[in-house]
PDB file of C-alpha atoms in Angstrom:
ATOM      1  CA  MET A   1     110.107 115.518  94.314  1.00  0.00           C
ATOM      2  CA  GLU A   2     108.664 118.055  92.500  1.00  0.00           C
ATOM      3  CA  ASP A   3     109.422 115.939  89.031  1.00  0.00           C
ATOM      4  CA  ASP A   4     107.085 112.641  90.957  1.00  0.00           C
ATOM      5  CA  LYS A   5     105.218 114.984  91.399  1.00  0.00           C
ATOM      6  CA  ILE A   6     104.413 115.874  87.683  1.00  0.00           C
ATOM      7  CA  LEU A   7     104.044 112.252  86.922  1.00  0.00           C
ATOM      8  CA  GLU A   8     101.461 111.525  89.670  1.00  0.00           C
ATOM      9  CA  SER A   9      99.506 114.656  88.734  1.00  0.00           C
ATOM     10  CA  PHE A  10      99.461 113.505  85.427  1.00  0.00           C
ATOM     11  CA  PHE A  11      98.780 109.063  86.150  1.00  0.00           C
ATOM     12  CA  ASP A  12      95.943 110.964  88.619  1.00  0.00           C
ATOM     13  CA  GLY A  13      94.501 112.625  85.406  1.00  0.00           C
ATOM     14  CA  MET A  14      94.509 108.767  83.687  1.00  0.00           C
ATOM     15  CA  LYS A  15      92.806 107.145  86.853  1.00  0.00           C
ATOM     16  CA  GLN A  16      90.079 109.627  86.385  1.00  0.00           C
ATOM     17  CA  VAL A  17      89.725 108.818  82.501  1.00  0.00           C
ATOM     18  CA  ASP A  18      89.331 105.339  83.613  1.00  0.00           C
ATOM     19  CA  ALA A  19      87.183 105.535  86.398  1.00  0.00           C
ATOM     20  CA  GLN A  20      84.382 106.797  83.667  1.00  0.00           C
ATOM     21  CA  ARG A  21      85.480 103.951  80.918  1.00  0.00           C
ATOM     22  CA  PRO A  22      82.753 100.929  80.809  1.00  0.00           C
ATOM     23  CA  VAL A  23      84.782  97.628  82.273  1.00  0.00           C
ATOM     24  CA  PRO A  24      83.576  94.340  81.005  1.00  0.00           C
ATOM     25  CA  PRO A  25      81.592  92.576  83.735  1.00  0.00           C
ATOM     26  CA  PHE A  26      83.270  90.230  85.804  1.00  0.00           C
ATOM     27  CA  ARG A  27      82.117  86.125  84.191  1.00  0.00           C
ATOM     28  CA  LYS A  28      83.309  83.237  85.142  1.00  0.00           C
ATOM     29  CA  PRO A  29      84.616  80.735  82.462  1.00  0.00           C
ATOM     30  CA  ARG A  30      82.761  77.676  82.727  1.00  0.00           C
ATOM     31  CA  PRO A  31      84.436  73.955  83.402  1.00  0.00           C
ATOM     32  CA  VAL A  32      85.352  72.380  79.961  1.00  0.00           C
ATOM     33  CA  ARG A  33      83.573  69.693  80.383  1.00  0.00           C
ATOM     34  CA  ARG A  34      85.772  67.432  78.717  1.00  0.00           C
ATOM     35  CA  LEU A  35      84.296  63.215  77.949  1.00  0.00           C
ATOM     36  CA  TRP A  36      88.170  62.049  78.251  1.00  0.00           C
ATOM     37  CA  PRO A  37      89.999  63.240  80.838  1.00  0.00           C
ATOM     38  CA  PRO A  38      93.969  64.204  80.229  1.00  0.00           C
ATOM     39  CA  ALA A  39      95.109  60.775  82.487  1.00  0.00           C
ATOM     40  CA  LEU A  40      91.892  58.517  80.731  1.00  0.00           C
ATOM     41  CA  ARG A  41      93.041  59.907  77.015  1.00  0.00           C
ATOM     42  CA  TYR A  42      96.902  59.051  77.662  1.00  0.00           C
ATOM     43  CA  ALA A  43      96.047  55.951  79.154  1.00  0.00           C
ATOM     44  CA  ALA A  44      93.625  54.831  76.165  1.00  0.00           C
ATOM     45  CA  ALA A  45      96.506  55.568  73.649  1.00  0.00           C
ATOM     46  CA  ALA A  46      98.682  53.501  75.940  1.00  0.00           C
ATOM     47  CA  ALA A  47      96.645  50.445  75.231  1.00  0.00           C
ATOM     48  CA  VAL A  48      96.168  51.218  71.633  1.00  0.00           C
ATOM     49  CA  THR A  49      99.856  51.454  71.365  1.00  0.00           C
ATOM     50  CA  ILE A  50     100.291  48.322  73.591  1.00  0.00           C
ATOM     51  CA  ALA A  51      97.705  46.410  70.804  1.00  0.00           C
ATOM     52  CA  MET A  52      99.273  47.278  68.535  1.00  0.00           C
ATOM     53  CA  VAL A  53     102.403  45.909  69.274  1.00  0.00           C
ATOM     54  CA  ALA A  54     100.409  42.534  70.082  1.00  0.00           C
ATOM     55  CA  VAL A  55      98.944  42.192  67.053  1.00  0.00           C
ATOM     56  CA  LEU A  56     101.897  43.275  64.998  1.00  0.00           C
ATOM     57  CA  TYR A  57     104.036  40.781  67.191  1.00  0.00           C
ATOM     58  CA  ARG A  58     101.562  37.858  66.230  1.00  0.00           C
ATOM     59  CA  VAL A  59     101.826  38.818  62.698  1.00  0.00           C
ATOM     60  CA  ARG A  60     104.810  39.007  62.503  1.00  0.00           C
ATOM     61  CA  GLN A  61     105.139  35.105  64.559  1.00  0.00           C
ATOM     62  CA  LYS A  62     102.504  33.207  62.116  1.00  0.00           C
ATOM     63  CA  GLY A  63     104.596  34.558  59.334  1.00  0.00           C
ATOM     64  CA  SER A  64     107.877  33.034  60.394  1.00  0.00           C
ATOM     65  CA  GLU A  65     106.346  29.987  61.460  1.00  0.00           C
ATOM     66  CA  GLN A  66     105.207  29.421  57.834  1.00  0.00           C
ATOM     67  CA  THR A  67     108.444  29.956  55.822  1.00  0.00           C
ATOM     68  CA  THR A  68     110.361  27.217  57.930  1.00  0.00           C
ATOM     69  CA  PRO A  69     110.068  24.322  56.467  1.00  0.00           C
ATOM     70  CA  PRO A  70     108.920  20.899  58.060  1.00  0.00           C
ATOM     71  CA  LYS A  71     111.044  18.569  60.391  1.00  0.00           C
ATOM     72  CA  ASP A  72     111.847  15.344  58.566  1.00  0.00           C
ATOM     73  CA  ILE A  73     111.416  12.880  61.645  1.00  0.00           C
ATOM     74  CA  VAL A  74     114.096   9.443  61.064  1.00  0.00           C
ATOM     75  CA  ILE A  75     113.104   6.837  63.065  1.00  0.00           C
ATOM     76  CA  VAL A  76     115.865   4.282  63.112  1.00  0.00           C
ATOM     77  CA  VAL A  77     114.136   0.438  64.099  1.00  0.00           C
ATOM     78  CA  GLY A  78     116.922  -2.084  65.126  1.00  0.00           C
ATOM     79  CA  PRO A  79     116.821  -5.820  66.547  1.00  0.00           C
ATOM     80  CA  GLU A  80     117.166  -5.157  70.221  1.00  0.00           C
ATOM     81  CA  ALA A  81     120.644  -6.744  71.754  1.00  0.00           C
ATOM     82  CA  THR A  82     120.889  -8.728  74.890  1.00  0.00           C
ATOM     83  CA  ARG A  83     122.440  -6.593  77.346  1.00  0.00           C
ATOM     84  CA  THR A  84     125.582  -8.621  78.506  1.00  0.00           C
ATOM     85  CA  GLY A  85     127.338  -5.886  80.596  1.00  0.00           C
ATOM     86  CA  SER A  86     130.512  -6.449  78.371  1.00  0.00           C
ATOM     87  CA  LEU A  87     131.384  -3.470  75.964  1.00  0.00           C
ATOM     88  CA  VAL A  88     131.467  -5.699  73.095  1.00  0.00           C
ATOM     89  CA  ASN A  89     128.919  -7.651  71.637  1.00  0.00           C
ATOM     90  CA  THR A  90     128.828 -10.747  71.483  1.00  0.00           C
ATOM     91  CA  SER A  91     126.609 -13.460  70.722  1.00  0.00           C
ATOM     92  CA  GLU A  92     126.095 -15.842  73.705  1.00  0.00           C
ATOM     93  CA  GLN A  93     125.976 -19.676  72.725  1.00  0.00           C
ATOM     94  CA  SER A  94     126.378 -22.865  74.811  1.00  0.00           C
ATOM     95  CA  LEU A  95     128.916 -25.780  73.401  1.00  0.00           C
ATOM     96  CA  SER A  96     125.857 -27.850  72.200  1.00  0.00           C
ATOM     97  CA  GLU A  97     124.795 -25.057  70.202  1.00  0.00           C
ATOM     98  CA  TRP A  98     128.803 -24.569  69.327  1.00  0.00           C
ATOM     99  CA  THR A  99     129.647 -25.463  65.575  1.00  0.00           C
ATOM    100  CA  SER A 100     133.083 -24.639  64.451  1.00  0.00           C
ATOM    101  CA  PRO A 101     133.415 -22.748  61.532  1.00  0.00           C
ATOM    102  CA  THR A 102     136.025 -25.019  59.709  1.00  0.00           C
ATOM    103  CA  ARG A 103     133.405 -28.289  60.403  1.00  0.00           C
ATOM    104  CA  TYR A 104     132.553 -28.371  56.793  1.00  0.00           C
ATOM    105  CA  LEU A 105     136.715 -29.537  56.216  1.00  0.00           C
ATOM    106  CA  SER A 106     136.725 -33.009  58.305  1.00  0.00           C
ATOM    107  CA  GLU A 107     133.172 -33.651  56.895  1.00  0.00           C
ATOM    108  CA  ASP A 108     135.123 -33.359  53.124  1.00  0.00           C
ATOM    109  CA  PHE A 109     137.642 -34.853  54.279  1.00  0.00           C
TER     110      PHE A 109
ATOM    111  CA  MET B   1      93.778  77.854  97.076  1.00  0.00           C
ATOM    112  CA  GLU B   2      89.964  76.972  97.302  1.00  0.00           C
ATOM    113  CA  ARG B   3      88.281  77.800  94.103  1.00  0.00           C
ATOM    114  CA  GLN B   4      85.411  79.446  95.750  1.00  0.00           C
ATOM    115  CA  LEU B   5      87.919  81.791  97.035  1.00  0.00           C
ATOM    116  CA  LEU B   6      90.227  82.142  93.994  1.00  0.00           C
ATOM    117  CA  GLU B   7      86.676  83.398  92.298  1.00  0.00           C
ATOM    118  CA  GLN B   8      86.115  85.256  94.877  1.00  0.00           C
ATOM    119  CA  SER B   9      89.354  86.935  94.373  1.00  0.00           C
ATOM    120  CA  LEU B  10      88.823  87.400  90.792  1.00  0.00           C
ATOM    121  CA  ALA B  11      86.142  89.457  90.988  1.00  0.00           C
ATOM    122  CA  ASP B  12      87.251  91.648  93.903  1.00  0.00           C
ATOM    123  CA  HIS B  13      90.725  92.729  91.700  1.00  0.00           C
ATOM    124  CA  HIS B  14      88.408  92.023  88.283  1.00  0.00           C
ATOM    125  CA  ARG B  15      88.688  95.901  87.458  1.00  0.00           C
ATOM    126  CA  GLU B  16      92.047  96.961  88.032  1.00  0.00           C
ATOM    127  CA  ALA B  17      92.576  93.852  86.102  1.00  0.00           C
ATOM    128  CA  TYR B  18      91.519  94.613  82.936  1.00  0.00           C
ATOM    129  CA  LEU B  19      92.254  97.738  83.093  1.00  0.00           C
ATOM    130  CA  TRP B  20      96.830  96.325  83.785  1.00  0.00           C
ATOM    131  CA  ALA B  21      95.687  93.696  80.919  1.00  0.00           C
ATOM    132  CA  ARG B  22      94.116  96.880  78.277  1.00  0.00           C
ATOM    133  CA  GLN B  23      97.367  98.433  79.771  1.00  0.00           C
ATOM    134  CA  CYS B  24      99.463  95.161  79.066  1.00  0.00           C
ATOM    135  CA  CYS B  25      97.371  94.997  75.091  1.00  0.00           C
ATOM    136  CA  ARG B  26      98.395  99.116  74.251  1.00  0.00           C
ATOM    137  CA  TYR B  27      95.060 100.002  75.496  1.00  0.00           C
ATOM    138  CA  ASP B  28      93.301  97.714  72.656  1.00  0.00           C
ATOM    139  CA  ASP B  29      90.139  96.958  74.471  1.00  0.00           C
ATOM    140  CA  GLU B  30      89.055  93.884  72.752  1.00  0.00           C
ATOM    141  CA  GLN B  31      92.590  92.129  73.348  1.00  0.00           C
ATOM    142  CA  ALA B  32      92.130  93.179  76.893  1.00  0.00           C
ATOM    143  CA  LYS B  33      88.896  91.078  76.965  1.00  0.00           C
ATOM    144  CA  ASP B  34      90.588  88.201  75.483  1.00  0.00           C
ATOM    145  CA  VAL B  35      93.643  88.301  77.729  1.00  0.00           C
ATOM    146  CA  LEU B  36      91.343  88.939  80.945  1.00  0.00           C
ATOM    147  CA  GLN B  37      88.964  85.737  79.792  1.00  0.00           C
ATOM    148  CA  GLU B  38      92.227  83.695  78.671  1.00  0.00           C
ATOM    149  CA  VAL B  39      93.921  84.082  82.477  1.00  0.00           C
ATOM    150  CA  TYR B  40      90.983  83.219  84.281  1.00  0.00           C
ATOM    151  CA  VAL B  41      90.974  80.339  82.399  1.00  0.00           C
ATOM    152  CA  LYS B  42      93.956  79.401  83.375  1.00  0.00           C
ATOM    153  CA  ILE B  43      93.806  80.103  87.072  1.00  0.00           C
ATOM    154  CA  LEU B  44      90.423  78.419  87.248  1.00  0.00           C
ATOM    155  CA  GLU B  45      92.173  74.998  85.693  1.00  0.00           C
ATOM    156  CA  GLY B  46      94.590  75.029  87.790  1.00  0.00           C
ATOM    157  CA  ARG B  47      97.190  76.253  84.920  1.00  0.00           C
ATOM    158  CA  ALA B  48      98.560  79.143  86.739  1.00  0.00           C
ATOM    159  CA  ARG B  49      98.204  78.379  90.441  1.00  0.00           C
ATOM    160  CA  TYR B  50      98.979  81.264  93.479  1.00  0.00           C
ATOM    161  CA  ASN B  51     101.739  79.901  95.445  1.00  0.00           C
ATOM    162  CA  ASN B  52     101.720  83.056  98.438  1.00  0.00           C
ATOM    163  CA  LEU B  53     104.864  84.181  97.131  1.00  0.00           C
ATOM    164  CA  SER B  54     104.298  87.119  96.774  1.00  0.00           C
ATOM    165  CA  SER B  55     100.657  89.040  97.611  1.00  0.00           C
ATOM    166  CA  PHE B  56      97.706  87.252  94.889  1.00  0.00           C
ATOM    167  CA  ARG B  57      96.965  91.465  93.144  1.00  0.00           C
ATOM    168  CA  THR B  58     101.174  91.092  92.295  1.00  0.00           C
ATOM    169  CA  TRP B  59     100.773  87.174  90.875  1.00  0.00           C
ATOM    170  CA  LEU B  60      97.519  88.216  89.086  1.00  0.00           C
ATOM    171  CA  PHE B  61      99.143  91.156  87.438  1.00  0.00           C
ATOM    172  CA  ALA B  62     101.891  88.395  86.432  1.00  0.00           C
ATOM    173  CA  VAL B  63     100.203  86.319  84.763  1.00  0.00           C
ATOM    174  CA  ILE B  64      97.784  88.933  82.978  1.00  0.00           C
ATOM    175  CA  ARG B  65     101.119  90.619  81.695  1.00  0.00           C
ATOM    176  CA  TYR B  66     102.485  86.917  80.234  1.00  0.00           C
ATOM    177  CA  THR B  67      99.418  85.933  79.019  1.00  0.00           C
ATOM    178  CA  ALA B  68      99.284  89.162  77.166  1.00  0.00           C
ATOM    179  CA  LEU B  69     102.511  88.605  75.978  1.00  0.00           C
ATOM    180  CA  ASP B  70     101.558  84.813  75.085  1.00  0.00           C
ATOM    181  CA  ILE B  71      98.737  85.850  72.787  1.00  0.00           C
ATOM    182  CA  LEU B  72     100.045  89.128  71.312  1.00  0.00           C
ATOM    183  CA  ARG B  73     102.590  87.311  69.969  1.00  0.00           C
ATOM    184  CA  GLU B  74     100.599  84.222  68.786  1.00  0.00           C
ATOM    185  CA  LYS B  75      98.151  86.674  66.925  1.00  0.00           C
ATOM    186  CA  HIS B  76     101.648  88.210  65.787  1.00  0.00           C
ATOM    187  CA  LEU B  77     100.731  91.744  67.332  1.00  0.00           C
ATOM    188  CA  VAL B  78     103.008  94.141  68.612  1.00  0.00           C
ATOM    189  CA  ILE B  79     105.395  92.978  71.016  1.00  0.00           C
ATOM    190  CA  VAL B  80     104.746  94.726  74.479  1.00  0.00           C
ATOM    191  CA  ASP B  81     108.221  93.504  75.866  1.00  0.00           C
ATOM    192  CA  GLU B  82     110.986  93.781  73.489  1.00  0.00           C
ATOM    193  CA  PRO B  83     113.826  94.236  74.863  1.00  0.00           C
ATOM    194  CA  GLY B  84     116.569  96.220  74.099  1.00  0.00           C
ATOM    195  CA  ASP B  85     114.094  99.418  73.591  1.00  0.00           C
ATOM    196  CA  ASN B  86     115.146 101.165  76.539  1.00  0.00           C
ATOM    197  CA  ASP B  87     116.966 103.989  75.897  1.00  0.00           C
ATOM    198  CA  HIS B  88     114.811 105.141  72.747  1.00  0.00           C
ATOM    199  CA  PRO B  89     111.197 106.358  72.709  1.00  0.00           C
ATOM    200  CA  ALA B  90     109.188 104.087  70.475  1.00  0.00           C
ATOM    201  CA  LEU B  91     107.686 106.868  68.559  1.00  0.00           C
ATOM    202  CA  PRO B  92     110.141 110.480  67.798  1.00  0.00           C
ATOM    203  CA  ALA B  93     108.887 112.471  70.991  1.00  0.00           C
ATOM    204  CA  ASP B  94     109.873 115.730  69.073  1.00  0.00           C
ATOM    205  CA  GLU B  95     107.130 115.472  66.205  1.00  0.00           C
ATOM    206  CA  PRO B  96     104.183 118.668  67.076  1.00  0.00           C
ATOM    207  CA  PRO B  97     101.286 116.797  67.367  1.00  0.00           C
ATOM    208  CA  ASP B  98      98.023 118.096  65.979  1.00  0.00           C
ATOM    209  CA  GLU B  99      95.671 116.949  68.092  1.00  0.00           C
ATOM    210  CA  PRO B 100      95.436 117.354  71.860  1.00  0.00           C
ATOM    211  CA  VAL B 101      97.407 114.507  73.188  1.00  0.00           C
ATOM    212  CA  ASP B 102      95.945 112.277  75.696  1.00  0.00           C
ATOM    213  CA  TYR B 103      98.087 110.009  77.940  1.00  0.00           C
ATOM    214  CA  GLU B 104      97.496 106.841  76.766  1.00  0.00           C
ATOM    215  CA  ALA B 105      99.188 108.792  73.343  1.00  0.00           C
ATOM    216  CA  LEU B 106     101.906 109.698  75.492  1.00  0.00           C
ATOM    217  CA  LEU B 107     102.524 106.290  77.304  1.00  0.00           C
ATOM    218  CA  ARG B 108     103.094 104.973  73.931  1.00  0.00           C
ATOM    219  CA  GLN B 109     105.828 106.776  73.139  1.00  0.00           C
ATOM    220  CA  LEU B 110     107.504 105.399  75.776  1.00  0.00           C
ATOM    221  CA  PRO B 111     109.383 101.763  75.792  1.00  0.00           C
ATOM    222  CA  ALA B 112     107.240  99.343  76.366  1.00  0.00           C
ATOM    223  CA  ARG B 113     109.291  98.477  79.307  1.00  0.00           C
ATOM    224  CA  GLN B 114     109.425 101.779  81.260  1.00  0.00           C
ATOM    225  CA  ALA B 115     105.585 102.794  80.464  1.00  0.00           C
ATOM    226  CA  GLN B 116     104.972  99.855  82.559  1.00  0.00           C
ATOM    227  CA  VAL B 117     107.191  99.840  85.346  1.00  0.00           C
ATOM    228  CA  LEU B 118     105.598 103.405  85.124  1.00  0.00           C
ATOM    229  CA  LEU B 119     101.954 102.474  85.418  1.00  0.00           C
ATOM    230  CA  LEU B 120     102.535  99.483  88.213  1.00  0.00           C
ATOM    231  CA  ALA B 121     104.491 102.461  90.345  1.00  0.00           C
ATOM    232  CA  PHE B 122     102.565 104.939  89.682  1.00  0.00           C
ATOM    233  CA  TYR B 123      99.046 104.139  88.273  1.00  0.00           C
ATOM    234  CA  HIS B 124      98.755 100.927  90.506  1.00  0.00           C
ATOM    235  CA  GLY B 125     100.705 101.955  93.251  1.00  0.00           C
ATOM    236  CA  MET B 126     103.198  99.084  93.896  1.00  0.00           C
ATOM    237  CA  THR B 127     106.572  98.740  95.163  1.00  0.00           C
ATOM    238  CA  LEU B 128     109.386  98.158  93.278  1.00  0.00           C
ATOM    239  CA  GLU B 129     109.854  95.112  94.689  1.00  0.00           C
ATOM    240  CA  ALA B 130     106.546  93.810  93.802  1.00  0.00           C
ATOM    241  CA  ILE B 131     107.002  95.761  89.514  1.00  0.00           C
ATOM    242  CA  SER B 132     110.583  93.447  89.638  1.00  0.00           C
ATOM    243  CA  THR B 133     107.691  89.968  90.818  1.00  0.00           C
ATOM    244  CA  VAL B 134     105.353  91.141  87.999  1.00  0.00           C
ATOM    245  CA  MET B 135     107.850  92.073  85.100  1.00  0.00           C
ATOM    246  CA  ASP B 136     110.068  89.592  86.196  1.00  0.00           C
ATOM    247  CA  ILE B 137     113.123  91.257  86.333  1.00  0.00           C
ATOM    248  CA  SER B 138     115.849  92.573  88.642  1.00  0.00           C
ATOM    249  CA  LEU B 139     115.314  94.955  91.095  1.00  0.00           C
ATOM    250  CA  GLY B 140     117.889  96.382  89.167  1.00  0.00           C
ATOM    251  CA  THR B 141     116.982  96.587  86.147  1.00  0.00           C
ATOM    252  CA  VAL B 142     113.331  97.697  87.700  1.00  0.00           C
ATOM    253  CA  ARG B 143     114.636 101.284  88.659  1.00  0.00           C
ATOM    254  CA  THR B 144     116.961 101.588  85.813  1.00  0.00           C
ATOM    255  CA  HIS B 145     112.941 101.420  84.016  1.00  0.00           C
ATOM    256  CA  TYR B 146     112.059 103.118  86.792  1.00  0.00           C
ATOM    257  CA  ASP B 147     114.672 106.467  86.450  1.00  0.00           C
ATOM    258  CA  ARG B 148     114.533 106.796  82.273  1.00  0.00           C
ATOM    259  CA  GLY B 149     111.114 105.775  82.277  1.00  0.00           C
ATOM    260  CA  LYS B 150     110.554 109.262  84.735  1.00  0.00           C
ATOM    261  CA  LYS B 151     113.033 111.609  83.023  1.00  0.00           C
ATOM    262  CA  GLN B 152     111.200 110.406  79.578  1.00  0.00           C
ATOM    263  CA  LEU B 153     107.791 110.531  80.227  1.00  0.00           C
ATOM    264  CA  LYS B 154     108.418 114.007  82.462  1.00  0.00           C
ATOM    265  CA  GLU B 155     110.418 115.399  78.595  1.00  0.00           C
ATOM    266  CA  LEU B 156     107.379 114.459  76.953  1.00  0.00           C
ATOM    267  CA  ILE B 157     104.791 116.393  79.366  1.00  0.00           C
ATOM    268  CA  ALA B 158     106.895 118.919  78.414  1.00  0.00           C
ATOM    269  CA  LEU B 159     107.131 118.956  74.910  1.00  0.00           C
ATOM    270  CA  ASN B 160     103.659 117.759  74.857  1.00  0.00           C
ATOM    271  CA  PRO B 161     100.957 119.433  77.604  1.00  0.00           C
ATOM    272  CA  VAL B 162      98.270 117.724  78.734  1.00  0.00           C
ATOM    273  CA  GLN B 163      95.749 120.448  78.743  1.00  0.00           C
ATOM    274  CA  ASP B 164      93.685 119.699  81.687  1.00  0.00           C
ATOM    275  CA  HIS B 165      95.607 116.079  82.215  1.00  0.00           C
ATOM    276  CA  GLY B 166      94.063 115.483  78.362  1.00  0.00           C
ATOM    277  CA  ARG B 167      90.825 114.735  79.487  1.00  0.00           C
ATOM    278  CA  ARG B 168      88.486 113.941  76.821  1.00  0.00           C
TER     279      ARG B 168
END
């Protein structure tokens, strides 16, 4: 306890010295007015990034469109066959129209 | 805490806050002013928030101490919180002084943490629990610094008798 008194006396003396020390007056720091609040800055940065990605994507897409060769379209036009409902297409002919493929033999004879 | 109340509390504690900032900056007035201004900006901008877990004064002292450490480290100046210097005085105490020794010179000879614990206890009248909050160390460590600091400071006082407590 006696030892503590020595220290208490020491620090009391220090306080007395400090009591004469000039202390700068309390000044409230002025709030810094930021033109762009932090949230707005982050939002702007995100928007710019998204825009840049979109532009890059478009540019890449356009580039790939130009490099692919144009495809040829072939349209085959043929005579339309009459639908017989059969799997085998045979030309329908009446008996009066029918001519024998070997008729020329009998004519020659 | 509302801004007006916060400003009022800061104004109420301004004097002892300045003295504590000065003690954290190894008694450099200009550094102390910078530290205190930075502390006020931190608090009023909401970067340091009072959470009611301790008294406002204890919390303010902790913010001051951390800010002083940061600023001194940024400026590559003396680090006031050097760990591991607990057993040996920062300056040799056995050299006889040529001039009358003042309080600050004597305290500078103590390891930084010991000096801060003693200042908080004897100068600012804080309890050891509050000191552990300000210093962000355990109560056991505070007690160790407190006991060792007292012992060393008594030895220094005995070696360097402060006449009339060194009043200049």
